[in-house]
mmCIF file of C-alpha atoms (C1' of nucleotides) in Angstrom:
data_model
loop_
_atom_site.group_PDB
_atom_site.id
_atom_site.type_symbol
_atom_site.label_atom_id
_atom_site.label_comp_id
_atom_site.label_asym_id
_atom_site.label_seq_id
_atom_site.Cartn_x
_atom_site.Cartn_y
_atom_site.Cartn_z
ATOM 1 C CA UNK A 1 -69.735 -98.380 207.743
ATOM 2 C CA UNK A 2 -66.149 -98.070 209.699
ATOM 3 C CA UNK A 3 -63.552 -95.885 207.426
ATOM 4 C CA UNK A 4 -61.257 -99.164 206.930
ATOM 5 C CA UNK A 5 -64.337 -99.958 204.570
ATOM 6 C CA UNK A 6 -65.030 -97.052 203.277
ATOM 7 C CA UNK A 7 -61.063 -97.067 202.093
ATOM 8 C CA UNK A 8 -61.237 -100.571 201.197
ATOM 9 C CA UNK A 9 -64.346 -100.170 199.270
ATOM 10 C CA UNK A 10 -63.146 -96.662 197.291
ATOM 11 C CA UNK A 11 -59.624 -97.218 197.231
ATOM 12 C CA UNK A 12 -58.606 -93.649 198.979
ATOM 13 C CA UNK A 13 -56.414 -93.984 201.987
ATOM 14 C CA UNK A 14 -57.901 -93.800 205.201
ATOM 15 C CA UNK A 15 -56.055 -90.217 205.812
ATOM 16 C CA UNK A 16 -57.575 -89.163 202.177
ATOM 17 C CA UNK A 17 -60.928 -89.553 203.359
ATOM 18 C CA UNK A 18 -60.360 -87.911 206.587
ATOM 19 C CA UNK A 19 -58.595 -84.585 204.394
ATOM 20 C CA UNK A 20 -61.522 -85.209 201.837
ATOM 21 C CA UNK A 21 -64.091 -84.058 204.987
ATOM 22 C CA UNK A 22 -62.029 -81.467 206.016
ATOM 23 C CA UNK A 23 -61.715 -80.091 202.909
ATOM 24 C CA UNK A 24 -65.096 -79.898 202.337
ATOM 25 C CA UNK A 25 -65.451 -82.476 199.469
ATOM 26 C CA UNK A 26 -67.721 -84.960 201.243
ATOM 27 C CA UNK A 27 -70.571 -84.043 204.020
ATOM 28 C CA UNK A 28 -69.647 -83.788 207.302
ATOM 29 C CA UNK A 29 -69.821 -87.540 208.382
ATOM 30 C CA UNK A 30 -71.909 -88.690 211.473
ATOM 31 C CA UNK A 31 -70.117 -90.068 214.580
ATOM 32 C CA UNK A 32 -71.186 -92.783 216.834
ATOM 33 C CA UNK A 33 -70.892 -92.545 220.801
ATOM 34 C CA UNK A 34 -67.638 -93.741 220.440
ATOM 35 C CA UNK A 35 -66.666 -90.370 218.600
ATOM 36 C CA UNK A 36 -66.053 -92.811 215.391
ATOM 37 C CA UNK A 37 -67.069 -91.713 211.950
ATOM 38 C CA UNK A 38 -70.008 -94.136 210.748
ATOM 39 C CA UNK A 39 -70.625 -93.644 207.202
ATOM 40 C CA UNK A 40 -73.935 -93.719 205.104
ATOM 41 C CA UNK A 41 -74.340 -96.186 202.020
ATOM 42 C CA UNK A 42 -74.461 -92.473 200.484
ATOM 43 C CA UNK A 43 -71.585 -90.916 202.240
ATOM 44 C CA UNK A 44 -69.536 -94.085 200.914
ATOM 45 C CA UNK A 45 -71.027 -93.966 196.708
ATOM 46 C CA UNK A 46 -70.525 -90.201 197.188
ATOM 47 C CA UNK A 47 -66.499 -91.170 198.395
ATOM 48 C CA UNK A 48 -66.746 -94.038 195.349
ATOM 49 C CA UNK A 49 -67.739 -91.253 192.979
ATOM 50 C CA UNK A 50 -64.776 -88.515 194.031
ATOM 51 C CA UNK A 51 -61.806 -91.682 193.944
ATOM 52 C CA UNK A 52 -63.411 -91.750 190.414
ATOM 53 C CA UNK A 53 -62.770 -88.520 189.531
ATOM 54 C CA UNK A 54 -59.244 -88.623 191.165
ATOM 55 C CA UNK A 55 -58.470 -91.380 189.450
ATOM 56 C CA UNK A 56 -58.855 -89.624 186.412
ATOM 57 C CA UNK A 57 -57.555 -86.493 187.054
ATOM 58 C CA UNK A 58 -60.044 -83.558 188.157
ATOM 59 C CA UNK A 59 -58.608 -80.768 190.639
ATOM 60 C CA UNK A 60 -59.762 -81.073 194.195
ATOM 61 C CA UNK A 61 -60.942 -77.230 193.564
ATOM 62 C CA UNK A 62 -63.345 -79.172 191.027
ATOM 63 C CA UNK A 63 -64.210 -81.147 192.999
ATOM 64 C CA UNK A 64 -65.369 -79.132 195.471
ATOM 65 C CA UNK A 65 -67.486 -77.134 193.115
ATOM 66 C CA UNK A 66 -69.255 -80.432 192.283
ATOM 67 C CA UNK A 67 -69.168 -81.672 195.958
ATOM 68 C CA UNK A 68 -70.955 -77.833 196.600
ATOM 69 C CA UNK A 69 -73.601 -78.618 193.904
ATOM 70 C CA UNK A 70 -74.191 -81.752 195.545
ATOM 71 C CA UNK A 71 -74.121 -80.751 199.171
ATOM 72 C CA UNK A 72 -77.213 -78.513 197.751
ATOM 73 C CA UNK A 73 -79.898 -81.527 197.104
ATOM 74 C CA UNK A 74 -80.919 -82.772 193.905
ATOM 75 C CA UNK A 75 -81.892 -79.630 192.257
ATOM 76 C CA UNK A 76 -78.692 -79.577 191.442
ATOM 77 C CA UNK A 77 -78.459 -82.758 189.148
ATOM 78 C CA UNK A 78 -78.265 -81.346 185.407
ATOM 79 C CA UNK A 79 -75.600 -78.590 186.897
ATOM 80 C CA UNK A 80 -73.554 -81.799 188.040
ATOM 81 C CA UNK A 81 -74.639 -83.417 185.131
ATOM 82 C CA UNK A 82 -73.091 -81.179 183.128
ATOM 83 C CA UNK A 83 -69.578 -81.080 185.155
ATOM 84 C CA UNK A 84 -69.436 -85.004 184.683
ATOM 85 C CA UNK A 85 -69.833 -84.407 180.989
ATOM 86 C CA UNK A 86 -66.984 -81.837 180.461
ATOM 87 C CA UNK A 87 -65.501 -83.861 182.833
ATOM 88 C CA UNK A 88 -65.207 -86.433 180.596
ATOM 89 C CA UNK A 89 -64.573 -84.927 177.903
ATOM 90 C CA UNK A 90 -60.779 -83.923 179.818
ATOM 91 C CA UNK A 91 -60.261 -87.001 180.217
ATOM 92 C CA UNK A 92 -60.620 -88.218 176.696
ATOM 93 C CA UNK A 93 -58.384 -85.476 175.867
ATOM 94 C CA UNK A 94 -56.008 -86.959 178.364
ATOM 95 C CA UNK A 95 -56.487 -90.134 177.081
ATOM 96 C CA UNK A 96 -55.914 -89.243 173.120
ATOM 97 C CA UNK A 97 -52.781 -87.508 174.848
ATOM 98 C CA UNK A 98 -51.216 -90.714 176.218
ATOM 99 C CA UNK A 99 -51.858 -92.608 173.140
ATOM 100 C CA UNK A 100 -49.798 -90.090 171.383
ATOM 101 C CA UNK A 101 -46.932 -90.426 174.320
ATOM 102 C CA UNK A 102 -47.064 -93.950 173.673
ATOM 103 C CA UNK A 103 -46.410 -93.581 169.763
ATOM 104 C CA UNK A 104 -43.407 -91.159 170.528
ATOM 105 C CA UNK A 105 -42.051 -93.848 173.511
ATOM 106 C CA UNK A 106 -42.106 -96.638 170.733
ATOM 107 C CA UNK A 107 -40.212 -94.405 168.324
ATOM 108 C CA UNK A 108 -37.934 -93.992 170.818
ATOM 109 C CA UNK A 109 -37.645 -97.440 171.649
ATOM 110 C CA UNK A 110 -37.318 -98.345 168.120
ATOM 111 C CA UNK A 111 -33.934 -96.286 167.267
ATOM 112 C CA UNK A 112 -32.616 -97.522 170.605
ATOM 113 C CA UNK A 113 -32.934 -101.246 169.539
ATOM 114 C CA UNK A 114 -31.344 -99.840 165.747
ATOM 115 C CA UNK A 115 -28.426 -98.850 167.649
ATOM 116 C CA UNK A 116 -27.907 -101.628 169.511
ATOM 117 C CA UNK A 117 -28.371 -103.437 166.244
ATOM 118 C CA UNK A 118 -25.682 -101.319 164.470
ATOM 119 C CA UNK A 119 -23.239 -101.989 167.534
ATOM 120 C CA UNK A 120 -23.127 -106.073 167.592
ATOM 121 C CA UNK B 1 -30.703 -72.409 171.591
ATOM 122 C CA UNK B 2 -32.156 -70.604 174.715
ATOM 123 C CA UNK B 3 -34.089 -71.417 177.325
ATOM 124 C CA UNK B 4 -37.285 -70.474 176.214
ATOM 125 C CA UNK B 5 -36.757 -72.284 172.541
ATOM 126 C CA UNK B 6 -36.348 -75.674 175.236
ATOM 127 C CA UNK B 7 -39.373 -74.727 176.929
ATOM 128 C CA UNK B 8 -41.355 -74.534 173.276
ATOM 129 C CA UNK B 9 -40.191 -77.442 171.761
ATOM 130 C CA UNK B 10 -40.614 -79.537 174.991
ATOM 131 C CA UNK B 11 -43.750 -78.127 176.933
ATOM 132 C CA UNK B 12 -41.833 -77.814 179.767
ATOM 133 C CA UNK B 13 -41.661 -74.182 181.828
ATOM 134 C CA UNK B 14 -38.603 -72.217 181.647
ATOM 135 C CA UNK B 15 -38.628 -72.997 185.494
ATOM 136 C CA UNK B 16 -39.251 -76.727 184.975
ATOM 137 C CA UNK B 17 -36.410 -76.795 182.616
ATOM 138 C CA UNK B 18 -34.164 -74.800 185.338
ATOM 139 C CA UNK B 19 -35.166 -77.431 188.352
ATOM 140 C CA UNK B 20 -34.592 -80.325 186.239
ATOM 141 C CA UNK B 21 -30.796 -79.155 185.466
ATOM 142 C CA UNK B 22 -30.590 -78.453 189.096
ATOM 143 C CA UNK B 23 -32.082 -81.838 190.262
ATOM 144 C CA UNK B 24 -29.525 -83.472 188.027
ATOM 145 C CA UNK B 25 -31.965 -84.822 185.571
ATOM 146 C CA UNK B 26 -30.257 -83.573 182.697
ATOM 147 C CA UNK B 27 -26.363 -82.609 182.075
ATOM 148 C CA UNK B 28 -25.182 -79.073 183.565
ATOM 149 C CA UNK B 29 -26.162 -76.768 180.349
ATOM 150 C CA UNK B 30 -23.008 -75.022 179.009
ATOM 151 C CA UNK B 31 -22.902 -70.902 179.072
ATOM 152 C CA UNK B 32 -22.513 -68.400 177.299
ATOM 153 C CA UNK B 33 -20.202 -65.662 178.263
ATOM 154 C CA UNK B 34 -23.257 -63.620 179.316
ATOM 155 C CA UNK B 35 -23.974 -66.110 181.703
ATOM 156 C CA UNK B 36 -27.462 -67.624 179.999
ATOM 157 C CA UNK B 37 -27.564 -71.263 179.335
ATOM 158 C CA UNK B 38 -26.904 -72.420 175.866
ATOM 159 C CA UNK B 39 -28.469 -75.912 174.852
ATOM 160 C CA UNK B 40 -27.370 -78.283 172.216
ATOM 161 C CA UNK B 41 -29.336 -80.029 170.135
ATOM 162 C CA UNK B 42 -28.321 -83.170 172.417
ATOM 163 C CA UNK B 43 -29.531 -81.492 175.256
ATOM 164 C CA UNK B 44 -33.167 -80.186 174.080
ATOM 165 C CA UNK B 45 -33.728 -83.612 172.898
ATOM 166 C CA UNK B 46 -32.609 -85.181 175.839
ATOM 167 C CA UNK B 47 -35.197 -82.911 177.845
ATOM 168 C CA UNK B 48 -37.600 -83.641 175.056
ATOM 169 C CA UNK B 49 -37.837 -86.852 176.377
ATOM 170 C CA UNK B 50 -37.573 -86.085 179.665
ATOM 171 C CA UNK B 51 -41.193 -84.285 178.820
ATOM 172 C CA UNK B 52 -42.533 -87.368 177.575
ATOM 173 C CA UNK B 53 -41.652 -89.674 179.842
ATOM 174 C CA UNK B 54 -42.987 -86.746 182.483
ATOM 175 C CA UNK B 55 -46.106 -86.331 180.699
ATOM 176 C CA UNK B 56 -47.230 -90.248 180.854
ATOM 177 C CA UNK B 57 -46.344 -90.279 185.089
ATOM 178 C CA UNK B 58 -42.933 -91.698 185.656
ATOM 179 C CA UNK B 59 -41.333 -90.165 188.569
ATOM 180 C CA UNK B 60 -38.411 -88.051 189.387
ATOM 181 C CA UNK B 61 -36.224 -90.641 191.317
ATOM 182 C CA UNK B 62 -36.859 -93.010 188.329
ATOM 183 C CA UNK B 63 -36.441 -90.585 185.791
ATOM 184 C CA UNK B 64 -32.795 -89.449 187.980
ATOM 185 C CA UNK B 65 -32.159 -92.878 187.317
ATOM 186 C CA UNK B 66 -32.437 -93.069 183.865
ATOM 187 C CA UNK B 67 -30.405 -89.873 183.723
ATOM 188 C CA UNK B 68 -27.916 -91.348 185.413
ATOM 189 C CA UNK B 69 -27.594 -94.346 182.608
ATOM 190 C CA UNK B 70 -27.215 -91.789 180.423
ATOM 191 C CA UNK B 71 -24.745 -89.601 181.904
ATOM 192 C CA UNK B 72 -22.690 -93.110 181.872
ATOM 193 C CA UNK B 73 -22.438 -92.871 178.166
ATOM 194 C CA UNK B 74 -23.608 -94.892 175.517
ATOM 195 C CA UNK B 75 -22.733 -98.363 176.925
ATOM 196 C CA UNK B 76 -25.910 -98.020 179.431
ATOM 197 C CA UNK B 77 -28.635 -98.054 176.324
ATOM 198 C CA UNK B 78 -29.738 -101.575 177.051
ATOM 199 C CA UNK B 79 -30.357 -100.900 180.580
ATOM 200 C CA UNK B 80 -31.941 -97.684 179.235
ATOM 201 C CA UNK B 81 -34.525 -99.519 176.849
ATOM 202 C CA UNK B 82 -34.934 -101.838 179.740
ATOM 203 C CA UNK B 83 -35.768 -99.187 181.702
ATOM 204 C CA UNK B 84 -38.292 -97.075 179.019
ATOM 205 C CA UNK B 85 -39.715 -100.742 178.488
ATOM 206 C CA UNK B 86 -40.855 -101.067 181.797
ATOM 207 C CA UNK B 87 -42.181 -97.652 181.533
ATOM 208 C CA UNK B 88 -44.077 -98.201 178.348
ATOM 209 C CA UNK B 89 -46.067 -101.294 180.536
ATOM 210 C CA UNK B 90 -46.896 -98.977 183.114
ATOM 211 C CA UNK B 91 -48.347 -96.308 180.488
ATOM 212 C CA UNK B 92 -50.215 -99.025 179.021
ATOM 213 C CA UNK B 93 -51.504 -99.984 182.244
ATOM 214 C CA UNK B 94 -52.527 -96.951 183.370
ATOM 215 C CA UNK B 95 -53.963 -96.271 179.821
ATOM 216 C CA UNK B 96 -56.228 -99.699 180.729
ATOM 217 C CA UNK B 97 -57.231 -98.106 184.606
ATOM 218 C CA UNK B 98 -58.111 -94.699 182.270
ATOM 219 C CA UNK B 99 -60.515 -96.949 180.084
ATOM 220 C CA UNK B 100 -62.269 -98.482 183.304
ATOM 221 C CA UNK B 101 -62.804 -95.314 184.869
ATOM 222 C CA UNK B 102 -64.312 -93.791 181.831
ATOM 223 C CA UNK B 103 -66.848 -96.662 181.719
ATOM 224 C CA UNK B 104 -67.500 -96.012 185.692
ATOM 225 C CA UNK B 105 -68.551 -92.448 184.205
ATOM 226 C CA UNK B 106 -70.251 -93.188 181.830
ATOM 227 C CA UNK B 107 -72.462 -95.177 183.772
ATOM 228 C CA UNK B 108 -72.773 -92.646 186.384
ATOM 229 C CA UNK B 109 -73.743 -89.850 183.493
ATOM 230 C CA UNK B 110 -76.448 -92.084 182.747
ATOM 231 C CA UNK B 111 -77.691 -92.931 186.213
ATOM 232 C CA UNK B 112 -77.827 -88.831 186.037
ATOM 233 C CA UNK B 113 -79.893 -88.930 182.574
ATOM 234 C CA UNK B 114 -82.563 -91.173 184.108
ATOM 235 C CA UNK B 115 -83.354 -89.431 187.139
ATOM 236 C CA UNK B 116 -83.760 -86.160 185.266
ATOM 237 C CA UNK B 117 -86.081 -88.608 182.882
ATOM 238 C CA UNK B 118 -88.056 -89.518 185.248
ATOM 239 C CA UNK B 119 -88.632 -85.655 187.118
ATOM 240 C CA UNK B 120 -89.905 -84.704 183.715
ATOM 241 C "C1'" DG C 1 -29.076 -42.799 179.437
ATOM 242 C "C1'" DC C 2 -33.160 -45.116 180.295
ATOM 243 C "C1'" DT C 3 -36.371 -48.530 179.698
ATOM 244 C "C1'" DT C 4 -37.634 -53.160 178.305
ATOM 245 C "C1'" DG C 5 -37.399 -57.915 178.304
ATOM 246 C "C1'" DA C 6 -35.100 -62.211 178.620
ATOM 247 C "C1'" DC C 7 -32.387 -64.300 181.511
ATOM 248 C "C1'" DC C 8 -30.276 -65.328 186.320
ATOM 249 C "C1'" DT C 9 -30.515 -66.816 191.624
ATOM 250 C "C1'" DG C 10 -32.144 -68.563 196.143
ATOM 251 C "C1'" DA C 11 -36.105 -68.834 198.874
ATOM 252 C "C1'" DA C 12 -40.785 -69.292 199.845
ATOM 253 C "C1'" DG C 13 -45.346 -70.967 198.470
ATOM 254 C "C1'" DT C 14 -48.766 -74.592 196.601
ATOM 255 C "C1'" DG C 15 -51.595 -78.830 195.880
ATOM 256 C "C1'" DG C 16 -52.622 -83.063 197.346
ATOM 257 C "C1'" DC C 17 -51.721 -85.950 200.006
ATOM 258 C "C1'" DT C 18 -48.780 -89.031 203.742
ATOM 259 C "C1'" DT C 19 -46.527 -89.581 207.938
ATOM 260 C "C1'" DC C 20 -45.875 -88.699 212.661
ATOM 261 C "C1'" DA C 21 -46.541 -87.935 217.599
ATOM 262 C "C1'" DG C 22 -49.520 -88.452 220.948
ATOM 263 C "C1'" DG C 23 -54.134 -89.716 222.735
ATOM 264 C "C1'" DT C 24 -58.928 -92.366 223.365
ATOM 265 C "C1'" DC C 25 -61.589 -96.360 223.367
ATOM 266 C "C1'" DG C 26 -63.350 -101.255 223.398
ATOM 267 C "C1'" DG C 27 -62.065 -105.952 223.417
ATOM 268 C "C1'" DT C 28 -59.234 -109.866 224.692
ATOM 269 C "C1'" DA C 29 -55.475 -112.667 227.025
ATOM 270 C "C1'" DT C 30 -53.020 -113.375 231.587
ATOM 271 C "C1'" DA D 1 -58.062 -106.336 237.182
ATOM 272 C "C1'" DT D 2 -54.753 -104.925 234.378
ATOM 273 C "C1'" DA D 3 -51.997 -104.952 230.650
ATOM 274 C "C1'" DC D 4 -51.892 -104.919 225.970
ATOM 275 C "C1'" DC D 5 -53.638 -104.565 221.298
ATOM 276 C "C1'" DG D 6 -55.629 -102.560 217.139
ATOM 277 C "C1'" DA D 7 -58.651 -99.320 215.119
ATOM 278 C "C1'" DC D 8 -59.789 -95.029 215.488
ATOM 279 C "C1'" DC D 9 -58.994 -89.867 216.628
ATOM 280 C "C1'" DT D 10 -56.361 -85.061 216.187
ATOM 281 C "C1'" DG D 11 -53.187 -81.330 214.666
ATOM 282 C "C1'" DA D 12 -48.894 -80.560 212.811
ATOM 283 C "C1'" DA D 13 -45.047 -81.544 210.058
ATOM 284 C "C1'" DG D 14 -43.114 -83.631 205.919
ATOM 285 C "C1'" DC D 15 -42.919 -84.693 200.919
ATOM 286 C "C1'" DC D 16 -42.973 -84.318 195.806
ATOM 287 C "C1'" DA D 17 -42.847 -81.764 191.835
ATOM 288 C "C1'" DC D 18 -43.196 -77.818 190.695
ATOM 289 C "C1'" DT D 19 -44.501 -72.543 190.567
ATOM 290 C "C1'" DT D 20 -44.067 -68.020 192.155
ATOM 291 C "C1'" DC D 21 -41.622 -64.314 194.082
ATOM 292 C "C1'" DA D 22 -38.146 -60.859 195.166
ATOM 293 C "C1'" DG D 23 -34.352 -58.970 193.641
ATOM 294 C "C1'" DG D 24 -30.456 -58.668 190.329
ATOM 295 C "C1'" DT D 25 -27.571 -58.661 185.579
ATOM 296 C "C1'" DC D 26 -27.125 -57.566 180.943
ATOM 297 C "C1'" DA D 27 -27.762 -56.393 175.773
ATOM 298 C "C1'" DA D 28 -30.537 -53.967 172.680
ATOM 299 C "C1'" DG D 29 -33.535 -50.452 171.100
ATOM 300 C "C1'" DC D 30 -35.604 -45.787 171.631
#
DNA sequence: GCTTGACCTGAAGTGGCTTCAGGTCGGTAT
DNA sequence: ATACCGACCTGAAGCCACTTCAGGTCAAGC
């Protein structure tokens, strides 16, 4: 796979893909002769799985933790396991936090329309 | 009310609070005659909302926008709700991405459970 | 009178990218 | 054959939204 599909496929930028492997947060990606970066069907779920966790918020120092744990093989699968899980757990906290934002936006919404009311 | 009674009430850092009122995101903050800044109750609300409306991702040129409205006095609140209106769409569509990606997750976590089923 | 702590300032540092300048390579149109 | 194009490459600089730092003022308490 080029990068342009890799990027189209994850979503990340072509340049965030090329800072994720220097960074350390992917593998080291193979090139061909042409010096081009070909990427795996594993290198590109692996790049899937990190936009995910963007997405939703973890620190690029977690995820290089995880990305350590899974540059180590498999034996490392209940340790990422149970990143994922706390993982998620943030983000429900997150989550339950923008619901609340939301409440306090439509209050605020709500005494500007009484105002406007008050004015006609 | 001092500085760090704003940074309480709102979440915000002291140094937050300081870069905002140099940025021009909220009114220049009166004195005292000891040279520390003395809020109002206008002003630690204003910034209270500032928080909020920080806290669910708008940015700083949009949120210098809406604190230009409201340096324009009270005749910009329709453009203002406008304005928090739009904002409340984004929240709820970034509340919707939030929701997909926890599902994405969640699938993964159980993609996870099964292999370490099936090494067992 | 000396220390402590909250405040002040301007400047430099940070995280997580994005943009830029400049270069290589393979394919296509003239 | 050569001129151009687009996709890729690199290292370095730029950007946003803060945070941290170095150094200073001042009032209050011991």
């Amino acid at each position: 796979m080029k990068i342009s599909e890799v990027a189209e496929l994850t979503g990340l930028s072509v340049s965030t893909i090329r800072f994720y492997e220097k960074s350390g947060l992917c593998p080291i990606i193979q090139r061909g002769t042409d010096g081009k970066r070909r990427f795996s069907k594993t290198d590109a779920d692996w790049l899937d799985l990190l936009a995910s966790l963007r997405a939703t918020g973890m620190r690029m120092s977690e995820m290089r933790i995880f990305a350590d744990l899974y540059a180590s093989g498999d034996a490392t699968i209940p340790k990422r396991k149970d990143a994922l899980l706390a993982h998620r757990q943030s983000l429900a906290a997150r989550q339950a936090e923008l619901e609340r934002y939301r409440t306090i936006l439509d209050r605020k919404l709500q005494k500007y329309d009484e105002i406007m009311k008050d004015q006609k």
